[in-house]
PDB file of C-alpha atoms in Angstrom:
ATOM      1  CA  MET A  30      -0.101   0.102  -0.038  1.00  0.00           C
ATOM      2  CA  ALA A  31       1.413   3.257  -1.104  1.00  0.00           C
ATOM      3  CA  ARG A  32       2.127   5.895   1.556  1.00  0.00           C
ATOM      4  CA  GLY A  33      -0.411   8.590   0.065  1.00  0.00           C
ATOM      5  CA  GLU A  34      -2.955   6.116   0.768  1.00  0.00           C
ATOM      6  CA  ARG A  35      -2.168   5.385   3.787  1.00  0.00           C
ATOM      7  CA  ARG A  36      -2.238   9.378   4.797  1.00  0.00           C
ATOM      8  CA  ARG A  37      -5.890  10.099   3.209  1.00  0.00           C
ATOM      9  CA  ARG A  38      -7.016   6.797   4.884  1.00  0.00           C
ATOM     10  CA  GLY A  39      -5.429   8.551   8.248  1.00  0.00           C
ATOM     11  CA  VAL A  40      -7.123  11.551   7.432  1.00  0.00           C
ATOM     12  CA  LEU A  41     -10.102  10.234   6.789  1.00  0.00           C
ATOM     13  CA  ALA A  42     -10.574   8.391  10.144  1.00  0.00           C
ATOM     14  CA  ASP A  43      -9.324  11.574  11.710  1.00  0.00           C
ATOM     15  CA  GLY A  44     -11.819  13.594  10.359  1.00  0.00           C
ATOM     16  CA  ALA A  45     -14.965  10.843  11.146  1.00  0.00           C
ATOM     17  CA  ARG A  46     -13.503  10.821  14.703  1.00  0.00           C
ATOM     18  CA  THR A  47     -13.779  14.428  14.847  1.00  0.00           C
ATOM     19  CA  ALA A  48     -17.054  14.747  13.629  1.00  0.00           C
ATOM     20  CA  GLU A  49     -17.874  11.860  15.678  1.00  0.00           C
ATOM     21  CA  GLY A  50     -16.829  14.036  18.727  1.00  0.00           C
ATOM     22  CA  ALA A  51     -17.856  17.084  17.340  1.00  0.00           C
ATOM     23  CA  SER A  52     -21.590  15.505  17.404  1.00  0.00           C
ATOM     24  CA  ARG A  53     -21.188  14.230  21.116  1.00  0.00           C
ATOM     25  CA  SER A  54     -20.326  17.655  22.175  1.00  0.00           C
ATOM     26  CA  GLY A  55     -23.019  19.072  20.499  1.00  0.00           C
ATOM     27  CA  THR A  56     -25.314  16.684  22.167  1.00  0.00           C
ATOM     28  CA  ALA A  57     -23.721  17.312  25.904  1.00  0.00           C
ATOM     29  CA  ARG A  58     -24.189  21.119  25.263  1.00  0.00           C
ATOM     30  CA  ARG A  59     -28.052  20.628  24.260  1.00  0.00           C
ATOM     31  CA  ASP A  60     -28.376  18.792  27.278  1.00  0.00           C
ATOM     32  CA  SER A  61     -27.169  20.584  29.692  1.00  0.00           C
ATOM     33  CA  ARG A  62     -28.793  23.760  28.326  1.00  0.00           C
ATOM     34  CA  VAL A  63     -32.252  21.844  28.593  1.00  0.00           C
ATOM     35  CA  GLY A  64     -30.760  20.813  31.993  1.00  0.00           C
ATOM     36  CA  LYS A  65     -29.974  24.217  32.940  1.00  0.00           C
ATOM     37  CA  THR A  66     -33.453  25.260  31.587  1.00  0.00           C
ATOM     38  CA  ARG A  67     -35.195  23.114  33.568  1.00  0.00           C
ATOM     39  CA  GLY A  68     -33.264  23.918  36.611  1.00  0.00           C
ATOM     40  CA  THR A  69     -34.386  27.860  36.221  1.00  0.00           C
ATOM     41  CA  VAL A  70     -38.168  26.596  35.855  1.00  0.00           C
ATOM     42  CA  ALA A  71     -37.835  24.882  39.292  1.00  0.00           C
ATOM     43  CA  GLY A  72     -36.045  27.281  40.855  1.00  0.00           C
ATOM     44  CA  ALA A  73     -38.850  29.880  40.017  1.00  0.00           C
ATOM     45  CA  VAL A  74     -41.642  27.990  40.672  1.00  0.00           C
ATOM     46  CA  LEU A  75     -40.102  27.138  43.763  1.00  0.00           C
ATOM     47  CA  ALA A  76     -39.187  30.753  44.775  1.00  0.00           C
ATOM     48  CA  ILE A  77     -43.093  31.869  43.567  1.00  0.00           C
ATOM     49  CA  VAL A  78     -44.654  29.278  46.182  1.00  0.00           C
ATOM     50  CA  VAL A  79     -41.994  30.170  49.404  1.00  0.00           C
ATOM     51  CA  LEU A  80     -41.610  33.555  49.014  1.00  0.00           C
ATOM     52  CA  PRO A  81     -45.297  34.464  49.555  1.00  0.00           C
ATOM     53  CA  LEU A  82     -45.363  32.144  52.325  1.00  0.00           C
ATOM     54  CA  ALA A  83     -42.067  33.783  53.780  1.00  0.00           C
ATOM     55  CA  LEU A  84     -43.682  37.331  53.116  1.00  0.00           C
ATOM     56  CA  SER A  85     -46.951  36.104  54.819  1.00  0.00           C
ATOM     57  CA  LEU A  86     -45.047  34.607  58.156  1.00  0.00           C
ATOM     58  CA  SER A  87     -42.755  37.700  58.532  1.00  0.00           C
ATOM     59  CA  GLY A  88     -45.745  39.784  58.100  1.00  0.00           C
ATOM     60  CA  SER A  89     -47.406  37.643  60.897  1.00  0.00           C
ATOM     61  CA  TRP A  90     -44.482  38.047  62.992  1.00  0.00           C
ATOM     62  CA  LEU A  91     -43.971  41.805  62.670  1.00  0.00           C
ATOM     63  CA  LEU A  92     -47.432  42.138  63.839  1.00  0.00           C
ATOM     64  CA  ALA A  93     -47.354  40.265  66.586  1.00  0.00           C
ATOM     65  CA  TRP A  94     -43.928  41.950  67.599  1.00  0.00           C
ATOM     66  CA  HIS A  95     -45.500  45.482  66.797  1.00  0.00           C
ATOM     67  CA  ARG A  96     -48.571  44.439  69.247  1.00  0.00           C
ATOM     68  CA  ALA A  97     -46.226  42.790  72.259  1.00  0.00           C
ATOM     69  CA  ARG A  98     -44.934  46.306  71.922  1.00  0.00           C
ATOM     70  CA  GLN A  99     -47.664  48.591  72.626  1.00  0.00           C
ATOM     71  CA  ALA A 100     -48.781  48.658  76.315  1.00  0.00           C
ATOM     72  CA  VAL A 101     -52.099  48.462  76.687  1.00  0.00           C
ATOM     73  CA  THR A 102     -52.985  49.655  80.113  1.00  0.00           C
ATOM     74  CA  LEU A 103     -56.708  49.733  82.007  1.00  0.00           C
ATOM     75  CA  HIS A 104     -57.189  53.236  83.640  1.00  0.00           C
ATOM     76  CA  SER A 105     -57.314  53.154  87.088  1.00  0.00           C
ATOM     77  CA  ALA A 106     -60.754  54.471  87.075  1.00  0.00           C
ATOM     78  CA  PRO A 107     -63.858  52.934  87.505  1.00  0.00           C
ATOM     79  CA  PRO A 108     -65.603  51.572  84.836  1.00  0.00           C
ATOM     80  CA  ALA A 109     -68.544  54.359  83.600  1.00  0.00           C
ATOM     81  CA  LEU A 110     -71.555  51.482  83.661  1.00  0.00           C
ATOM     82  CA  PRO A 111     -71.424  48.335  85.615  1.00  0.00           C
ATOM     83  CA  ARG A 112     -71.145  45.443  83.850  1.00  0.00           C
ATOM     84  CA  ASP A 113     -75.125  44.585  84.328  1.00  0.00           C
ATOM     85  CA  SER A 114     -76.084  48.019  83.546  1.00  0.00           C
ATOM     86  CA  SER A 115     -78.474  46.178  81.097  1.00  0.00           C
ATOM     87  CA  SER A 116     -79.755  43.832  82.718  1.00  0.00           C
ATOM     88  CA  PRO A 117     -83.487  44.351  84.111  1.00  0.00           C
ATOM     89  CA  ALA A 118     -83.144  44.390  87.287  1.00  0.00           C
ATOM     90  CA  VAL A 119     -80.961  47.501  87.171  1.00  0.00           C
ATOM     91  CA  ALA A 120     -82.784  49.075  83.989  1.00  0.00           C
ATOM     92  CA  PRO A 121     -86.260  47.412  83.622  1.00  0.00           C
ATOM     93  CA  ASP A 122     -87.520  50.428  81.594  1.00  0.00           C
ATOM     94  CA  LEU A 123     -84.492  50.018  79.021  1.00  0.00           C
ATOM     95  CA  PHE A 124     -84.702  46.042  79.216  1.00  0.00           C
ATOM     96  CA  TRP A 125     -86.810  45.893  76.367  1.00  0.00           C
ATOM     97  CA  GLY A 126     -86.992  48.257  73.383  1.00  0.00           C
ATOM     98  CA  THR A 127     -86.843  48.981  69.074  1.00  0.00           C
ATOM     99  CA  TYR A 128     -83.071  48.178  69.435  1.00  0.00           C
ATOM    100  CA  ARG A 129     -82.932  46.394  66.490  1.00  0.00           C
ATOM    101  CA  PRO A 130     -81.353  48.075  63.240  1.00  0.00           C
ATOM    102  CA  HIS A 131     -81.869  47.689  59.929  1.00  0.00           C
ATOM    103  CA  VAL A 132     -85.425  46.606  59.652  1.00  0.00           C
ATOM    104  CA  TYR A 133     -88.741  48.383  59.234  1.00  0.00           C
ATOM    105  CA  PHE A 134     -89.782  47.267  62.855  1.00  0.00           C
ATOM    106  CA  GLY A 135     -88.131  44.809  65.561  1.00  0.00           C
ATOM    107  CA  MET A 136     -87.845  44.955  69.097  1.00  0.00           C
ATOM    108  CA  LYS A 137     -85.113  42.652  71.280  1.00  0.00           C
ATOM    109  CA  THR A 138     -83.736  42.839  74.698  1.00  0.00           C
ATOM    110  CA  ARG A 139     -80.638  44.372  75.958  1.00  0.00           C
ATOM    111  CA  SER A 140     -78.712  41.240  76.916  1.00  0.00           C
ATOM    112  CA  ALA A 141     -75.875  38.965  75.352  1.00  0.00           C
ATOM    113  CA  GLN A 142     -78.458  36.367  73.776  1.00  0.00           C
ATOM    114  CA  PRO A 143     -81.438  38.573  73.264  1.00  0.00           C
ATOM    115  CA  LEU A 144     -84.868  37.531  72.435  1.00  0.00           C
ATOM    116  CA  LEU A 145     -85.937  38.877  68.435  1.00  0.00           C
ATOM    117  CA  THR A 146     -89.164  39.931  67.385  1.00  0.00           C
ATOM    118  CA  GLY A 147     -89.988  41.570  64.452  1.00  0.00           C
ATOM    119  CA  LEU A 148     -92.323  42.220  61.080  1.00  0.00           C
ATOM    120  CA  MET A 149     -92.266  40.643  57.666  1.00  0.00           C
ATOM    121  CA  TRP A 150     -94.962  41.310  55.280  1.00  0.00           C
ATOM    122  CA  ALA A 151     -95.532  40.727  51.276  1.00  0.00           C
ATOM    123  CA  GLN A 152     -98.270  41.672  49.326  1.00  0.00           C
ATOM    124  CA  GLN A 153     -99.791  39.548  45.726  1.00  0.00           C
ATOM    125  CA  GLY A 154     -99.608  42.122  43.179  1.00  0.00           C
ATOM    126  CA  PRO A 155    -101.642  42.086  39.668  1.00  0.00           C
ATOM    127  CA  ALA A 156     -98.606  40.703  37.917  1.00  0.00           C
ATOM    128  CA  PRO A 157     -97.922  36.972  38.579  1.00  0.00           C
ATOM    129  CA  GLY A 158     -94.688  35.758  40.410  1.00  0.00           C
ATOM    130  CA  THR A 159     -93.560  35.233  43.630  1.00  0.00           C
ATOM    131  CA  PRO A 160     -94.481  38.324  45.896  1.00  0.00           C
ATOM    132  CA  LYS A 161     -91.524  40.368  47.533  1.00  0.00           C
ATOM    133  CA  LEU A 162     -91.068  39.714  51.547  1.00  0.00           C
ATOM    134  CA  ARG A 163     -90.665  42.844  53.763  1.00  0.00           C
ATOM    135  CA  HIS A 164     -88.497  42.876  56.418  1.00  0.00           C
ATOM    136  CA  THR A 165     -84.690  44.421  56.385  1.00  0.00           C
ATOM    137  CA  CYS A 166     -84.574  47.934  54.989  1.00  0.00           C
ATOM    138  CA  GLU A 167     -83.284  48.083  51.714  1.00  0.00           C
ATOM    139  CA  GLN A 168     -82.864  51.189  48.996  1.00  0.00           C
ATOM    140  CA  GLY A 169     -84.338  49.195  45.863  1.00  0.00           C
ATOM    141  CA  ASP A 170     -87.341  47.719  47.474  1.00  0.00           C
ATOM    142  CA  GLY A 171     -89.342  50.769  46.836  1.00  0.00           C
ATOM    143  CA  VAL A 172     -90.685  51.117  50.371  1.00  0.00           C
ATOM    144  CA  GLY A 173     -91.098  54.952  51.446  1.00  0.00           C
ATOM    145  CA  PRO A 174     -91.706  57.150  53.248  1.00  0.00           C
ATOM    146  CA  TYR A 175     -91.115  55.045  56.402  1.00  0.00           C
ATOM    147  CA  GLY A 176     -90.335  56.308  59.900  1.00  0.00           C
ATOM    148  CA  TRP A 177     -91.652  57.284  63.379  1.00  0.00           C
ATOM    149  CA  GLU A 178     -94.230  59.821  64.251  1.00  0.00           C
ATOM    150  CA  PHE A 179     -93.116  59.931  67.683  1.00  0.00           C
ATOM    151  CA  HIS A 180     -91.231  57.292  70.229  1.00  0.00           C
ATOM    152  CA  ASP A 181     -90.145  58.534  74.063  1.00  0.00           C
ATOM    153  CA  GLY A 182     -87.211  55.759  73.734  1.00  0.00           C
ATOM    154  CA  LEU A 183     -88.753  54.200  76.493  1.00  0.00           C
ATOM    155  CA  SER A 184     -92.416  53.110  76.824  1.00  0.00           C
ATOM    156  CA  PHE A 185     -94.260  53.904  73.832  1.00  0.00           C
ATOM    157  CA  GLY A 186     -93.696  54.859  69.972  1.00  0.00           C
ATOM    158  CA  ARG A 187     -95.850  54.734  66.218  1.00  0.00           C
ATOM    159  CA  GLN A 188     -94.390  54.975  62.809  1.00  0.00           C
ATOM    160  CA  HIS A 189     -96.043  54.613  59.051  1.00  0.00           C
ATOM    161  CA  ILE A 190     -94.752  52.701  56.524  1.00  0.00           C
ATOM    162  CA  GLN A 191     -95.491  53.339  52.975  1.00  0.00           C
ATOM    163  CA  ASP A 192     -95.433  50.225  50.844  1.00  0.00           C
ATOM    164  CA  GLY A 193     -96.956  51.035  47.647  1.00  0.00           C
ATOM    165  CA  ALA A 194    -100.940  50.831  47.810  1.00  0.00           C
ATOM    166  CA  LEU A 195    -100.165  49.784  51.426  1.00  0.00           C
ATOM    167  CA  ARG A 196     -99.805  52.198  54.505  1.00  0.00           C
ATOM    168  CA  LEU A 197     -98.413  50.106  57.718  1.00  0.00           C
ATOM    169  CA  THR A 198     -98.611  51.760  60.986  1.00  0.00           C
ATOM    170  CA  THR A 199     -96.641  50.119  63.985  1.00  0.00           C
ATOM    171  CA  GLU A 200     -97.114  51.134  67.577  1.00  0.00           C
ATOM    172  CA  PHE A 201     -96.000  49.006  70.490  1.00  0.00           C
ATOM    173  CA  VAL A 202     -96.559  50.159  74.265  1.00  0.00           C
ATOM    174  CA  LYS A 203     -94.525  48.839  77.707  1.00  0.00           C
ATOM    175  CA  ARG A 204     -95.671  48.973  81.222  1.00  0.00           C
ATOM    176  CA  PRO A 205     -93.432  47.816  84.062  1.00  0.00           C
ATOM    177  CA  GLY A 206     -93.746  45.245  86.342  1.00  0.00           C
ATOM    178  CA  GLY A 207     -92.008  41.506  86.867  1.00  0.00           C
ATOM    179  CA  GLN A 208     -88.554  40.759  86.817  1.00  0.00           C
ATOM    180  CA  HIS A 209     -88.051  40.301  82.971  1.00  0.00           C
ATOM    181  CA  GLY A 210     -88.210  44.307  82.032  1.00  0.00           C
ATOM    182  CA  GLY A 211     -92.128  44.737  82.225  1.00  0.00           C
ATOM    183  CA  ASP A 212     -94.831  44.055  79.527  1.00  0.00           C
ATOM    184  CA  TRP A 213     -94.939  45.227  76.306  1.00  0.00           C
ATOM    185  CA  SER A 214     -97.308  44.529  73.467  1.00  0.00           C
ATOM    186  CA  TRP A 215     -97.253  45.987  69.841  1.00  0.00           C
ATOM    187  CA  ARG A 216     -99.734  46.438  67.058  1.00  0.00           C
ATOM    188  CA  VAL A 217     -99.725  46.724  63.057  1.00  0.00           C
ATOM    189  CA  ILE A 218    -102.541  48.286  61.314  1.00  0.00           C
ATOM    190  CA  VAL A 219    -102.925  47.793  57.422  1.00  0.00           C
ATOM    191  CA  GLU A 220    -104.860  50.656  55.277  1.00  0.00           C
ATOM    192  CA  PRO A 221    -105.124  50.110  51.807  1.00  0.00           C
ATOM    193  CA  GLN A 222    -104.656  53.579  49.996  1.00  0.00           C
ATOM    194  CA  ALA A 223    -106.776  52.136  46.709  1.00  0.00           C
ATOM    195  CA  SER A 224    -110.269  54.114  46.189  1.00  0.00           C
ATOM    196  CA  ALA A 225    -112.519  50.750  47.393  1.00  0.00           C
ATOM    197  CA  THR A 226    -111.711  50.527  51.014  1.00  0.00           C
ATOM    198  CA  MET A 227    -113.195  47.727  53.345  1.00  0.00           C
ATOM    199  CA  SER A 228    -116.432  47.868  55.187  1.00  0.00           C
ATOM    200  CA  SER A 229    -114.896  46.699  58.568  1.00  0.00           C
ATOM    201  CA  GLY A 230    -112.076  49.124  58.484  1.00  0.00           C
ATOM    202  CA  PRO A 231    -108.286  48.326  58.370  1.00  0.00           C
ATOM    203  CA  PRO A 232    -106.928  44.901  59.409  1.00  0.00           C
ATOM    204  CA  THR A 233    -104.826  44.931  62.563  1.00  0.00           C
ATOM    205  CA  GLN A 234    -102.803  42.362  64.491  1.00  0.00           C
ATOM    206  CA  ASP A 235    -101.702  42.651  68.057  1.00  0.00           C
ATOM    207  CA  PHE A 236     -98.695  40.701  69.885  1.00  0.00           C
ATOM    208  CA  PRO A 237     -99.094  41.158  73.337  1.00  0.00           C
ATOM    209  CA  CYS A 238     -95.788  40.212  75.594  1.00  0.00           C
TER     210      CYS A 238
END
């Protein structure tokens, strides 16, 4: 075999080895890049999960530390009202009253677990459908005007509620006595505002207690 042919074969073998090495090197680089990309994504996901948790814990710790630094000391003066100031034994005139907010009419006791009373009504209109139940004061229910005509804050009161063609009047009275803030009763009068009126007068309902 001639020396020139041997040299050519050696050059071809070296070129094949070089190409194979380059191919392996490129594959290794691609694998390295994919591994780096996956590691970056995993790190970002871990940071997204851990960072809010760390901020929440640090915020809770800072809030607890701030509250611990605040000196909360009760004043040495006696309380303005005793703990049982709203009991029927201490203030029987104030035990029952129209203390319920956000309702058209309701009464309750001034106690930790009060007994609640209230008023609900509905009227069937000419259009078919479910009638609207009235109980809580809502701006969009179309009821009004309404309000107390008089109220002494203790023993009696009267208010008028206009609901479309109905005019409702609620009245309540109290009288002292007993060990539970006295006796009370309230009455509801419903008057239709249409041209035709009932011959027997407006319907009424009393609720004594």
